[in-house]
Amino acid sequence: MRTTLRAAIDYFAGIFALGCVLGTTRVLMIAPATGDWIAVATELAFMLPTSWIYCGWLIERFEVPATMHDRLLMSSAALCLLLTAEVVLGVTVFDRTVLQQLRSMVIGPGIVGLLGQLGFAAIPLGRRM
């Protein structure tokens, strides 16, 4: 269980760091040229394949067992960390209330980002075999 949680933390941290870089690029460069919907979809086109590759590497590195329990633990822990970090970032960097941040995640292009985060969480389960 300890290695599974360590893999989840590394999975979250690596993809969150990538998301910060790509999110900045999306907001400053892509969205002004294409609009928010296309910008978010473009970001996801990079994030999800990278998540798939990185997750597979972490599963091998930490020897996460191919059991539903371990993969679900990795998935849910990484998603909880990601959603928490997303809310903290919205509150601290974008000066939103928690409610405003949560609302931004389910309205407009934010829903695409939330679906991408759910895809991120599903990857350890998809890499089960």
mmCIF file of C-alpha atoms in Angstrom:
data_model
loop_
_atom_site.group_PDB
_atom_site.id
_atom_site.type_symbol
_atom_site.label_atom_id
_atom_site.label_comp_id
_atom_site.label_asym_id
_atom_site.label_seq_id
_atom_site.Cartn_x
_atom_site.Cartn_y
_atom_site.Cartn_z
ATOM 1 C CA MET A 1 0.000 0.000 0.000
ATOM 2 C CA ARG A 2 2.819 2.402 0.781
ATOM 3 C CA THR A 3 4.309 2.045 -2.710
ATOM 4 C CA THR A 4 0.884 2.530 -4.259
ATOM 5 C CA LEU A 5 0.386 5.791 -2.366
ATOM 6 C CA ARG A 6 3.886 6.936 -3.282
ATOM 7 C CA ALA A 7 3.092 6.233 -6.939
ATOM 8 C CA ALA A 8 -0.164 8.220 -6.566
ATOM 9 C CA ILE A 9 1.673 11.200 -5.074
ATOM 10 C CA ASP A 10 4.283 11.150 -7.834
ATOM 11 C CA TYR A 11 1.566 10.717 -10.473
ATOM 12 C CA PHE A 12 -0.297 13.741 -9.148
ATOM 13 C CA ALA A 13 2.832 15.873 -8.705
ATOM 14 C CA GLY A 14 4.270 15.196 -12.140
ATOM 15 C CA ILE A 15 1.047 15.767 -14.027
ATOM 16 C CA PHE A 16 0.108 18.789 -11.904
ATOM 17 C CA ALA A 17 3.485 20.370 -12.676
ATOM 18 C CA LEU A 18 2.966 19.724 -16.378
ATOM 19 C CA GLY A 19 -0.543 21.143 -16.077
ATOM 20 C CA CYS A 20 0.811 24.345 -14.530
ATOM 21 C CA VAL A 21 3.159 24.844 -17.473
ATOM 22 C CA LEU A 22 0.586 23.931 -20.111
ATOM 23 C CA GLY A 23 -2.164 25.850 -18.304
ATOM 24 C CA THR A 24 -0.074 29.010 -18.341
ATOM 25 C CA THR A 25 0.587 28.510 -22.043
ATOM 26 C CA ARG A 26 -3.114 27.856 -22.631
ATOM 27 C CA VAL A 27 -4.250 31.012 -20.828
ATOM 28 C CA LEU A 28 -1.588 33.362 -22.180
ATOM 29 C CA MET A 29 -1.105 32.109 -25.736
ATOM 30 C CA ILE A 30 -3.642 29.586 -26.970
ATOM 31 C CA ALA A 31 -6.953 30.874 -25.559
ATOM 32 C CA PRO A 32 -6.561 34.421 -26.915
ATOM 33 C CA ALA A 33 -6.033 32.974 -30.400
ATOM 34 C CA THR A 34 -8.566 30.110 -30.380
ATOM 35 C CA GLY A 35 -11.002 30.677 -27.523
ATOM 36 C CA ASP A 36 -11.269 28.865 -24.213
ATOM 37 C CA TRP A 37 -12.988 25.682 -25.444
ATOM 38 C CA ILE A 38 -10.374 24.864 -28.078
ATOM 39 C CA ALA A 39 -7.555 25.881 -25.755
ATOM 40 C CA VAL A 40 -8.698 23.479 -23.029
ATOM 41 C CA ALA A 41 -9.195 20.667 -25.555
ATOM 42 C CA THR A 42 -5.713 21.320 -26.963
ATOM 43 C CA GLU A 43 -4.188 21.152 -23.500
ATOM 44 C CA LEU A 44 -5.950 17.845 -22.831
ATOM 45 C CA ALA A 45 -4.593 16.446 -26.096
ATOM 46 C CA PHE A 46 -1.149 16.706 -24.483
ATOM 47 C CA MET A 47 -2.068 15.976 -20.877
ATOM 48 C CA LEU A 48 -3.872 12.659 -21.261
ATOM 49 C CA PRO A 49 -1.318 10.821 -23.430
ATOM 50 C CA THR A 50 1.461 12.100 -21.165
ATOM 51 C CA SER A 51 -0.523 10.896 -18.143
ATOM 52 C CA TRP A 52 -0.865 7.448 -19.735
ATOM 53 C CA ILE A 53 2.881 7.148 -20.338
ATOM 54 C CA TYR A 54 3.919 8.619 -16.981
ATOM 55 C CA CYS A 55 1.437 6.455 -15.073
ATOM 56 C CA GLY A 56 2.756 3.314 -16.756
ATOM 57 C CA TRP A 57 6.309 4.274 -15.870
ATOM 58 C CA LEU A 58 5.349 4.895 -12.230
ATOM 59 C CA ILE A 59 3.469 1.605 -11.997
ATOM 60 C CA GLU A 60 6.602 -0.204 -13.145
ATOM 61 C CA ARG A 61 8.963 1.889 -11.024
ATOM 62 C CA PHE A 62 6.986 1.406 -7.810
ATOM 63 C CA GLU A 63 5.821 -2.092 -8.739
ATOM 64 C CA VAL A 64 2.203 -1.214 -8.063
ATOM 65 C CA PRO A 65 0.289 -4.504 -7.976
ATOM 66 C CA ALA A 66 -2.170 -5.111 -10.792
ATOM 67 C CA THR A 67 -5.079 -5.523 -8.391
ATOM 68 C CA MET A 68 -8.262 -3.493 -8.535
ATOM 69 C CA HIS A 69 -7.652 -2.396 -4.938
ATOM 70 C CA ASP A 70 -4.180 -0.975 -5.590
ATOM 71 C CA ARG A 71 -5.073 0.671 -8.894
ATOM 72 C CA LEU A 72 -8.232 2.181 -7.424
ATOM 73 C CA LEU A 73 -6.209 3.475 -4.478
ATOM 74 C CA MET A 74 -3.652 5.037 -6.825
ATOM 75 C CA SER A 75 -6.452 6.533 -8.915
ATOM 76 C CA SER A 76 -8.498 7.980 -6.092
ATOM 77 C CA ALA A 77 -5.530 9.323 -4.112
ATOM 78 C CA ALA A 78 -4.098 11.065 -7.183
ATOM 79 C CA LEU A 79 -7.506 12.534 -8.065
ATOM 80 C CA CYS A 80 -8.075 13.813 -4.518
ATOM 81 C CA LEU A 81 -4.671 15.489 -4.548
ATOM 82 C CA LEU A 82 -5.303 16.958 -7.997
ATOM 83 C CA LEU A 83 -8.720 18.382 -7.143
ATOM 84 C CA THR A 84 -7.451 19.784 -3.847
ATOM 85 C CA ALA A 85 -4.513 21.443 -5.583
ATOM 86 C CA GLU A 86 -6.854 22.835 -8.234
ATOM 87 C CA VAL A 87 -9.053 24.464 -5.593
ATOM 88 C CA VAL A 88 -6.066 25.797 -3.625
ATOM 89 C CA LEU A 89 -4.585 27.243 -6.825
ATOM 90 C CA GLY A 90 -7.880 28.925 -7.720
ATOM 91 C CA VAL A 91 -8.236 30.437 -4.256
ATOM 92 C CA THR A 92 -4.631 31.574 -3.806
ATOM 93 C CA VAL A 93 -3.549 32.539 -7.321
ATOM 94 C CA PHE A 94 -6.814 33.589 -8.957
ATOM 95 C CA ASP A 95 -8.363 35.108 -5.804
ATOM 96 C CA ARG A 96 -11.535 33.043 -6.073
ATOM 97 C CA THR A 97 -13.647 31.717 -3.255
ATOM 98 C CA VAL A 98 -13.853 27.951 -2.942
ATOM 99 C CA LEU A 99 -17.390 28.086 -4.323
ATOM 100 C CA GLN A 100 -16.301 30.223 -7.296
ATOM 101 C CA GLN A 101 -13.482 27.791 -8.040
ATOM 102 C CA LEU A 102 -15.740 24.754 -7.843
ATOM 103 C CA ARG A 103 -18.286 26.500 -10.048
ATOM 104 C CA SER A 104 -15.620 27.318 -12.653
ATOM 105 C CA MET A 105 -14.838 23.605 -12.866
ATOM 106 C CA VAL A 106 -18.371 22.614 -13.889
ATOM 107 C CA ILE A 107 -19.438 25.494 -16.133
ATOM 108 C CA GLY A 108 -18.250 26.292 -19.649
ATOM 109 C CA PRO A 109 -14.822 25.049 -20.676
ATOM 110 C CA GLY A 110 -14.110 24.071 -17.074
ATOM 111 C CA ILE A 111 -16.255 20.979 -17.572
ATOM 112 C CA VAL A 112 -13.848 19.800 -20.277
ATOM 113 C CA GLY A 113 -10.991 20.214 -17.817
ATOM 114 C CA LEU A 114 -12.912 18.303 -15.149
ATOM 115 C CA LEU A 115 -13.594 15.472 -17.596
ATOM 116 C CA GLY A 116 -9.860 15.446 -18.356
ATOM 117 C CA GLN A 117 -9.142 15.160 -14.634
ATOM 118 C CA LEU A 118 -11.508 12.209 -14.416
ATOM 119 C CA GLY A 119 -9.675 10.695 -17.395
ATOM 120 C CA PHE A 120 -6.398 11.246 -15.531
ATOM 121 C CA ALA A 121 -7.885 9.352 -12.580
ATOM 122 C CA ALA A 122 -9.068 6.472 -14.764
ATOM 123 C CA ILE A 123 -5.638 5.844 -16.276
ATOM 124 C CA PRO A 124 -4.211 3.708 -13.437
ATOM 125 C CA LEU A 125 -7.280 1.489 -13.795
ATOM 126 C CA GLY A 126 -6.859 1.341 -17.576
ATOM 127 C CA ARG A 127 -3.231 0.342 -17.162
ATOM 128 C CA ARG A 128 -4.339 -2.611 -15.068
ATOM 129 C CA MET A 129 -3.369 -5.255 -17.577
#
